[in-house]
XYZ file of N, CA, C and O in Angstrom:
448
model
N 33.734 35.644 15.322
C 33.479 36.400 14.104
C 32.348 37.387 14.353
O 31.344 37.012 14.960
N 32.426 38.192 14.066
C 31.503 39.555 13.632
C 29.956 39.227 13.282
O 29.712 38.504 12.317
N 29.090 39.674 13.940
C 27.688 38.934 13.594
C 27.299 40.028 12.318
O 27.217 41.178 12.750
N 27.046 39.912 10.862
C 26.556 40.508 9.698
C 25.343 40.448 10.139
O 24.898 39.634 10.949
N 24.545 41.686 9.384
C 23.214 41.056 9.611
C 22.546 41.624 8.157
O 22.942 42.763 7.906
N 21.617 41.066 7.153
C 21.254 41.246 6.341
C 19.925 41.981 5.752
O 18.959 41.733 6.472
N 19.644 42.716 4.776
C 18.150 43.458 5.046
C 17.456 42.466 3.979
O 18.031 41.671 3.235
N 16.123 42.707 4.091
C 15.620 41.716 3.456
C 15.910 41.156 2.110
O 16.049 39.940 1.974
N 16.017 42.035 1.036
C 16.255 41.869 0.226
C 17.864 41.213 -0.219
O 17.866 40.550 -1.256
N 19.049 41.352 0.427
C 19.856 40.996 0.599
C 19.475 39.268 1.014
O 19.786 38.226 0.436
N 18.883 39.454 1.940
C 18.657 37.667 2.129
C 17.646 36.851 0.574
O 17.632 35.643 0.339
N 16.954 37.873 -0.207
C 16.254 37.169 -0.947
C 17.152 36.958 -2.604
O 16.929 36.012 -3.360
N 18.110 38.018 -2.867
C 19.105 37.651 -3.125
C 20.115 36.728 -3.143
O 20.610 36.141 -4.104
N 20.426 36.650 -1.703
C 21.523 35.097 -1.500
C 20.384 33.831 -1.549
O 20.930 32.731 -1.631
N 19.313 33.805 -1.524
C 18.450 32.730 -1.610
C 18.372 32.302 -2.714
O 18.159 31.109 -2.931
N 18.546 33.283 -3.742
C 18.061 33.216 -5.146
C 19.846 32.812 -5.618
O 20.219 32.329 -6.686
N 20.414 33.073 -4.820
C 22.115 32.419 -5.869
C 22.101 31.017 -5.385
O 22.604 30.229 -6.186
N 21.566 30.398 -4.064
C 21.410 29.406 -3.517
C 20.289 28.514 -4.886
O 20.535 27.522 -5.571
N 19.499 29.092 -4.851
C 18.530 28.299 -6.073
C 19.086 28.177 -7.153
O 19.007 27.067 -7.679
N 19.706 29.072 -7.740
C 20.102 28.923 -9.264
C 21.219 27.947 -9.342
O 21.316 27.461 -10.469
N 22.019 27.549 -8.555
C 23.303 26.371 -8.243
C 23.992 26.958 -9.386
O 23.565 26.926 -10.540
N 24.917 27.413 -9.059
C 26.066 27.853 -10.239
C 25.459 28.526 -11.305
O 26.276 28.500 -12.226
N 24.456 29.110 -11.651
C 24.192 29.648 -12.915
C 23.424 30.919 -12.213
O 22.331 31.348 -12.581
N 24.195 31.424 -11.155
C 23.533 32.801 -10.744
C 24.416 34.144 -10.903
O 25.453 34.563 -10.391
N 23.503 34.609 -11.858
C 24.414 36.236 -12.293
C 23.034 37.099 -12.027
O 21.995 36.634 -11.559
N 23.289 38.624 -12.481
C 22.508 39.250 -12.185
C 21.306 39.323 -13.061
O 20.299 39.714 -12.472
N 21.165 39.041 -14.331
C 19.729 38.969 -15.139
C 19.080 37.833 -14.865
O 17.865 37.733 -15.039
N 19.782 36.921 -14.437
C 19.361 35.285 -14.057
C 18.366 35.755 -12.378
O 17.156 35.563 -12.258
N 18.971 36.169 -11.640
C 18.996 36.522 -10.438
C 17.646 37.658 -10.598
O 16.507 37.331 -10.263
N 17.866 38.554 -10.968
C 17.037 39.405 -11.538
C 15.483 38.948 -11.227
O 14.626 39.150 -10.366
N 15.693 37.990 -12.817
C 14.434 36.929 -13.306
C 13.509 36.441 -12.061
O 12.443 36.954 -11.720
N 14.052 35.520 -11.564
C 13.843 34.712 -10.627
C 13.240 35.102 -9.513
O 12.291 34.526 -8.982
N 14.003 36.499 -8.985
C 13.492 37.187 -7.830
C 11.912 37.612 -7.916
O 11.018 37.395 -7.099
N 11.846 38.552 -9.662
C 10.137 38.433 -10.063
C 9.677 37.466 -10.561
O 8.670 37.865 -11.146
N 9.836 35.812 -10.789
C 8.948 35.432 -10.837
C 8.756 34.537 -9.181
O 7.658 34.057 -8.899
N 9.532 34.457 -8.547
C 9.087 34.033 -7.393
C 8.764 34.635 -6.488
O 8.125 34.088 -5.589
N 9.067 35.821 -6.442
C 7.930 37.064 -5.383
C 7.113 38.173 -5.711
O 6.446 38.808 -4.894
N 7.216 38.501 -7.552
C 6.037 38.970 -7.797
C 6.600 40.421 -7.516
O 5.804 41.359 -7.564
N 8.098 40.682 -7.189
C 8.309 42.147 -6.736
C 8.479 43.128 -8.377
O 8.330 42.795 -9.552
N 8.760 44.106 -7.873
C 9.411 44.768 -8.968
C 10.971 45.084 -9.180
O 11.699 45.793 -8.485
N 11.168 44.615 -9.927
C 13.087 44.653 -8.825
C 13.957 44.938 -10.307
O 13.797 44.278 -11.334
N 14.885 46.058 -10.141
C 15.620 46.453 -11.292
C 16.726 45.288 -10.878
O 16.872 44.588 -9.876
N 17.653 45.464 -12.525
C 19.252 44.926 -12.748
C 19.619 45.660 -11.436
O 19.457 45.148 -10.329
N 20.289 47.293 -11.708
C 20.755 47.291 -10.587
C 20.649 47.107 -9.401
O 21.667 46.884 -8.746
N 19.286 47.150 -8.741
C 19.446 46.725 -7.111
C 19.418 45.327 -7.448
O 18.778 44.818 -6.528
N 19.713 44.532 -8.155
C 20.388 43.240 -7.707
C 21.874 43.083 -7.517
O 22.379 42.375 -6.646
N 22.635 43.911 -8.537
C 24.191 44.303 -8.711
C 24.322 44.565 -7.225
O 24.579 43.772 -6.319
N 24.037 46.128 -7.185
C 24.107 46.699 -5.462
C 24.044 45.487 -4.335
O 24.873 45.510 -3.425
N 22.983 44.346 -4.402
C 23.010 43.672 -3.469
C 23.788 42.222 -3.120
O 23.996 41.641 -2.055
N 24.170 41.863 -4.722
C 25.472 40.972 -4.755
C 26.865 41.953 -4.687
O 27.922 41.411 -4.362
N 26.847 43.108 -4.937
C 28.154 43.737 -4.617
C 28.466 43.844 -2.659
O 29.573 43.837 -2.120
N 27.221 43.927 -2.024
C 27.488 43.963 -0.494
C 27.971 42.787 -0.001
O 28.964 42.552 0.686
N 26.630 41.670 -0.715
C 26.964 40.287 -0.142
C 28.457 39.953 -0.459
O 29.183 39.281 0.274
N 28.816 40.514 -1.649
C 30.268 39.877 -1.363
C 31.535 40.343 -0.496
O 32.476 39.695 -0.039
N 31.135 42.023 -0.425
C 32.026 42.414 0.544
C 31.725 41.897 1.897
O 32.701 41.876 2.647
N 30.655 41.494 2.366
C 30.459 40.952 3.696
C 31.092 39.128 2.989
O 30.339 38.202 3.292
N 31.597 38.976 2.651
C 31.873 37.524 2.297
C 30.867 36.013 2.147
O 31.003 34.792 2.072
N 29.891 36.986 2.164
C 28.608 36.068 2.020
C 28.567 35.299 0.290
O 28.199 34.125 0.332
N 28.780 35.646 -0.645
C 29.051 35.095 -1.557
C 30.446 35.443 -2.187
O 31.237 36.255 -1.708
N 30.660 34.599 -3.505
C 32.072 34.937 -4.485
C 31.732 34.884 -5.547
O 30.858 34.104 -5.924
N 32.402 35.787 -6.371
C 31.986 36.084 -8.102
C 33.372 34.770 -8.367
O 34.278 34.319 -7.667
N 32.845 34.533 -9.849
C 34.026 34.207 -10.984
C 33.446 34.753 -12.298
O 32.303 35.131 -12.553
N 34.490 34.694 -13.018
C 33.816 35.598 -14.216
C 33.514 33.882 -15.686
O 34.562 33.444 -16.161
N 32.832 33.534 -15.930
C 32.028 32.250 -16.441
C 32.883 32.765 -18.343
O 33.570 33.707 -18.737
N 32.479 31.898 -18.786
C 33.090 31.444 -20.118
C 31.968 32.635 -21.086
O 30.787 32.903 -20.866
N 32.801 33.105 -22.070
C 32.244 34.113 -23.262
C 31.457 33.331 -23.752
O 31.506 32.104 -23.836
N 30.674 34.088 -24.101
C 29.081 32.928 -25.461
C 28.993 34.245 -26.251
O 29.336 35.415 -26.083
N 28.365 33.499 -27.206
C 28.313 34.024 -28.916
C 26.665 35.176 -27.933
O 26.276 36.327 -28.133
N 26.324 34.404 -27.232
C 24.561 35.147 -27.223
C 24.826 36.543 -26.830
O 24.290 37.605 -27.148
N 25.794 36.243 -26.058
C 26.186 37.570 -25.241
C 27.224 38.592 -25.485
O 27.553 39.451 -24.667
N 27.904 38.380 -27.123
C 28.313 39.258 -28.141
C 29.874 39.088 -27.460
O 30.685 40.004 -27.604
N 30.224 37.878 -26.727
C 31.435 37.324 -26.371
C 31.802 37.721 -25.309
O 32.967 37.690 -24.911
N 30.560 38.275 -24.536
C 31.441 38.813 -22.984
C 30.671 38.122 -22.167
O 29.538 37.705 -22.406
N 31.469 37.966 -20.919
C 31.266 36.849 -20.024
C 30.752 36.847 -19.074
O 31.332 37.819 -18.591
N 30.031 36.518 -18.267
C 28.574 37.070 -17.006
C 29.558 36.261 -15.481
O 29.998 35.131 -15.268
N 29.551 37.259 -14.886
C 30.226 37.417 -13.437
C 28.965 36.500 -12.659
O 27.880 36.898 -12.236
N 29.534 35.187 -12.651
C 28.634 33.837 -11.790
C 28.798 34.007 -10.115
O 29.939 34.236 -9.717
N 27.929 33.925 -9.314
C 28.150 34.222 -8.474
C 27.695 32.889 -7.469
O 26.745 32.260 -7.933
N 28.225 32.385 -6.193
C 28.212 31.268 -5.309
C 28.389 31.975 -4.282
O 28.982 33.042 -4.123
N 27.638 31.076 -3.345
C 27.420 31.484 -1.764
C 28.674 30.850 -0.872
O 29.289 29.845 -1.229
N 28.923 31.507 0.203
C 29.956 30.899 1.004
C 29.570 30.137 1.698
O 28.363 29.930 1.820
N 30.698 29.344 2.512
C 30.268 28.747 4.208
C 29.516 29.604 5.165
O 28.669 29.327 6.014
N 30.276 31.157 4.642
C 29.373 32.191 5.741
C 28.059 32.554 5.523
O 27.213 32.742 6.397
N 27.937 32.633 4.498
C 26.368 33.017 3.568
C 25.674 31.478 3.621
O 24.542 31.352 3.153
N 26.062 30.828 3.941
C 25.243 29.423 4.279
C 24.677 29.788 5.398
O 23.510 29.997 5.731
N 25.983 29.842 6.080
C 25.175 29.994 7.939
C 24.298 30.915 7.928
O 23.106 30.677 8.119
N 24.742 32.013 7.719
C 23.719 33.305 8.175
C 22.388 32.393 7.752
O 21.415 32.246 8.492
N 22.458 32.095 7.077
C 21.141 31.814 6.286
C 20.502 30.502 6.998
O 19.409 30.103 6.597
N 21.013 29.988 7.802
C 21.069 28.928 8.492
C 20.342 30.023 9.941
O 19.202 29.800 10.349
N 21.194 31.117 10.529
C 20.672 31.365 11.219
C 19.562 32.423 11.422
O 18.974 32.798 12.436
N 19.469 32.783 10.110
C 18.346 33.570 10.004
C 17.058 32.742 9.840
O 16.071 33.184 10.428
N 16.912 31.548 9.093
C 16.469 30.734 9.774
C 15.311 29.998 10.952
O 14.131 29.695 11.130
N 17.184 29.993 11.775
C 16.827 29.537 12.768
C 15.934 30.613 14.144
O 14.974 30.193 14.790
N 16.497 31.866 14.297
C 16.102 33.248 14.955
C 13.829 33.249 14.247
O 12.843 33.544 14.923
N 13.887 32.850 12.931
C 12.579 33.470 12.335
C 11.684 32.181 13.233
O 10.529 32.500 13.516
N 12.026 31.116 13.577
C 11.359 29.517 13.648
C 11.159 29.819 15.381
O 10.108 29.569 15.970
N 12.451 30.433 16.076
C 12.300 30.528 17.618
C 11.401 31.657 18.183
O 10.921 31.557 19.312
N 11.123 32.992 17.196
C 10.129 33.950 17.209
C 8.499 33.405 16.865
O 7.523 33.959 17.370
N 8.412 32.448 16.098
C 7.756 32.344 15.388
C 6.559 31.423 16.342
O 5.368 31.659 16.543
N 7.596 30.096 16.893
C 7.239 29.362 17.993
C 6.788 30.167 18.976
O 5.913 29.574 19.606
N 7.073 31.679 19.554
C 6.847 32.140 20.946
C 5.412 32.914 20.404
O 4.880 33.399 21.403
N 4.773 33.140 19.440
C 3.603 33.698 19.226
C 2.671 33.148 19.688
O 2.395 31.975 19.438
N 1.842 34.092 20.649
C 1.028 33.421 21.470
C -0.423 32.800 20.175
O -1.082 31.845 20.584
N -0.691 33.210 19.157
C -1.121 32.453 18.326
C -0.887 32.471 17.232
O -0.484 33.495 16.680
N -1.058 31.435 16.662
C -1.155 30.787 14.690
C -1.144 32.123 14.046
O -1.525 33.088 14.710
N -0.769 32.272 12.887
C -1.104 33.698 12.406
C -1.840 33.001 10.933
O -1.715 32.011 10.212
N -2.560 34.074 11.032
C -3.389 33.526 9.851
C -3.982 34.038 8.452
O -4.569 35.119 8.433
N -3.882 33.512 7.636
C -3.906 34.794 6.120
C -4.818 35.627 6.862
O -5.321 35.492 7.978
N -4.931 36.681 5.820
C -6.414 37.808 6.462
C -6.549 38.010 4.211
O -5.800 37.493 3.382
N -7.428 38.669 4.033
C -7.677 38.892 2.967
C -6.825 39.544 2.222
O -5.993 40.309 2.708
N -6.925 39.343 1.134
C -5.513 39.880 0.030
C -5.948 41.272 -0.109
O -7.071 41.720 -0.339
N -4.706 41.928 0.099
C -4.588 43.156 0.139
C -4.524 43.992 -1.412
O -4.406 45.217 -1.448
């Protein structure tokens, strides 16, 4: 198979559909991304970046059940694949074997 390779944000994305376990759409996804990294991150570049992951087959949409909250329309749920496991498995694994060859510890330095 074809080695994908992902840009960062793309990996922090599939991390974040990995966390949410079945309840990952894009305002959910959104959310999550700023409160766990503090970025600034629109709706759309999350759309844009679950629309790649899925053409690379890294995740799959289904379209989830209508609710009254959401004026009866239904939020496109999104799940990770076997392939979007691995990558993620081997991205990983590539960051841990770089990481090991540093000739030293790296160490905070003052907040920027």
């Amino acid at each position: 198979m074809k080695r994908t390779y992902l840009g960062e944000f793309e990996e922090i994305v599939l991390l974040t559909v990995v966390l949410l376990e079945g309840q990952a759409y894009g305002v959910a996804i959104t959310h999550q991304i700023i409160e766990q990294t503090g970025r600034s991150v629109r709706l759309n570049q999350v759309h844009a970046a679950l629309h790649r992951l899925e053409e690379k087959g890294m995740v799959a949409s289904k379209m989830g059940e209508a609710t009254a909250e959401r004026g009866g329309r239904r939020k496109r749920l999104f799940t990770i694949t076997a392939y979007g496991e691995q990558t993620l498995l081997d991205i990983q694994a590539v960051r841990t074997q770089l990481l090991s060859l540093l000739p030293r510890a790296l160490k905070p330095s003052i907040s920027l």
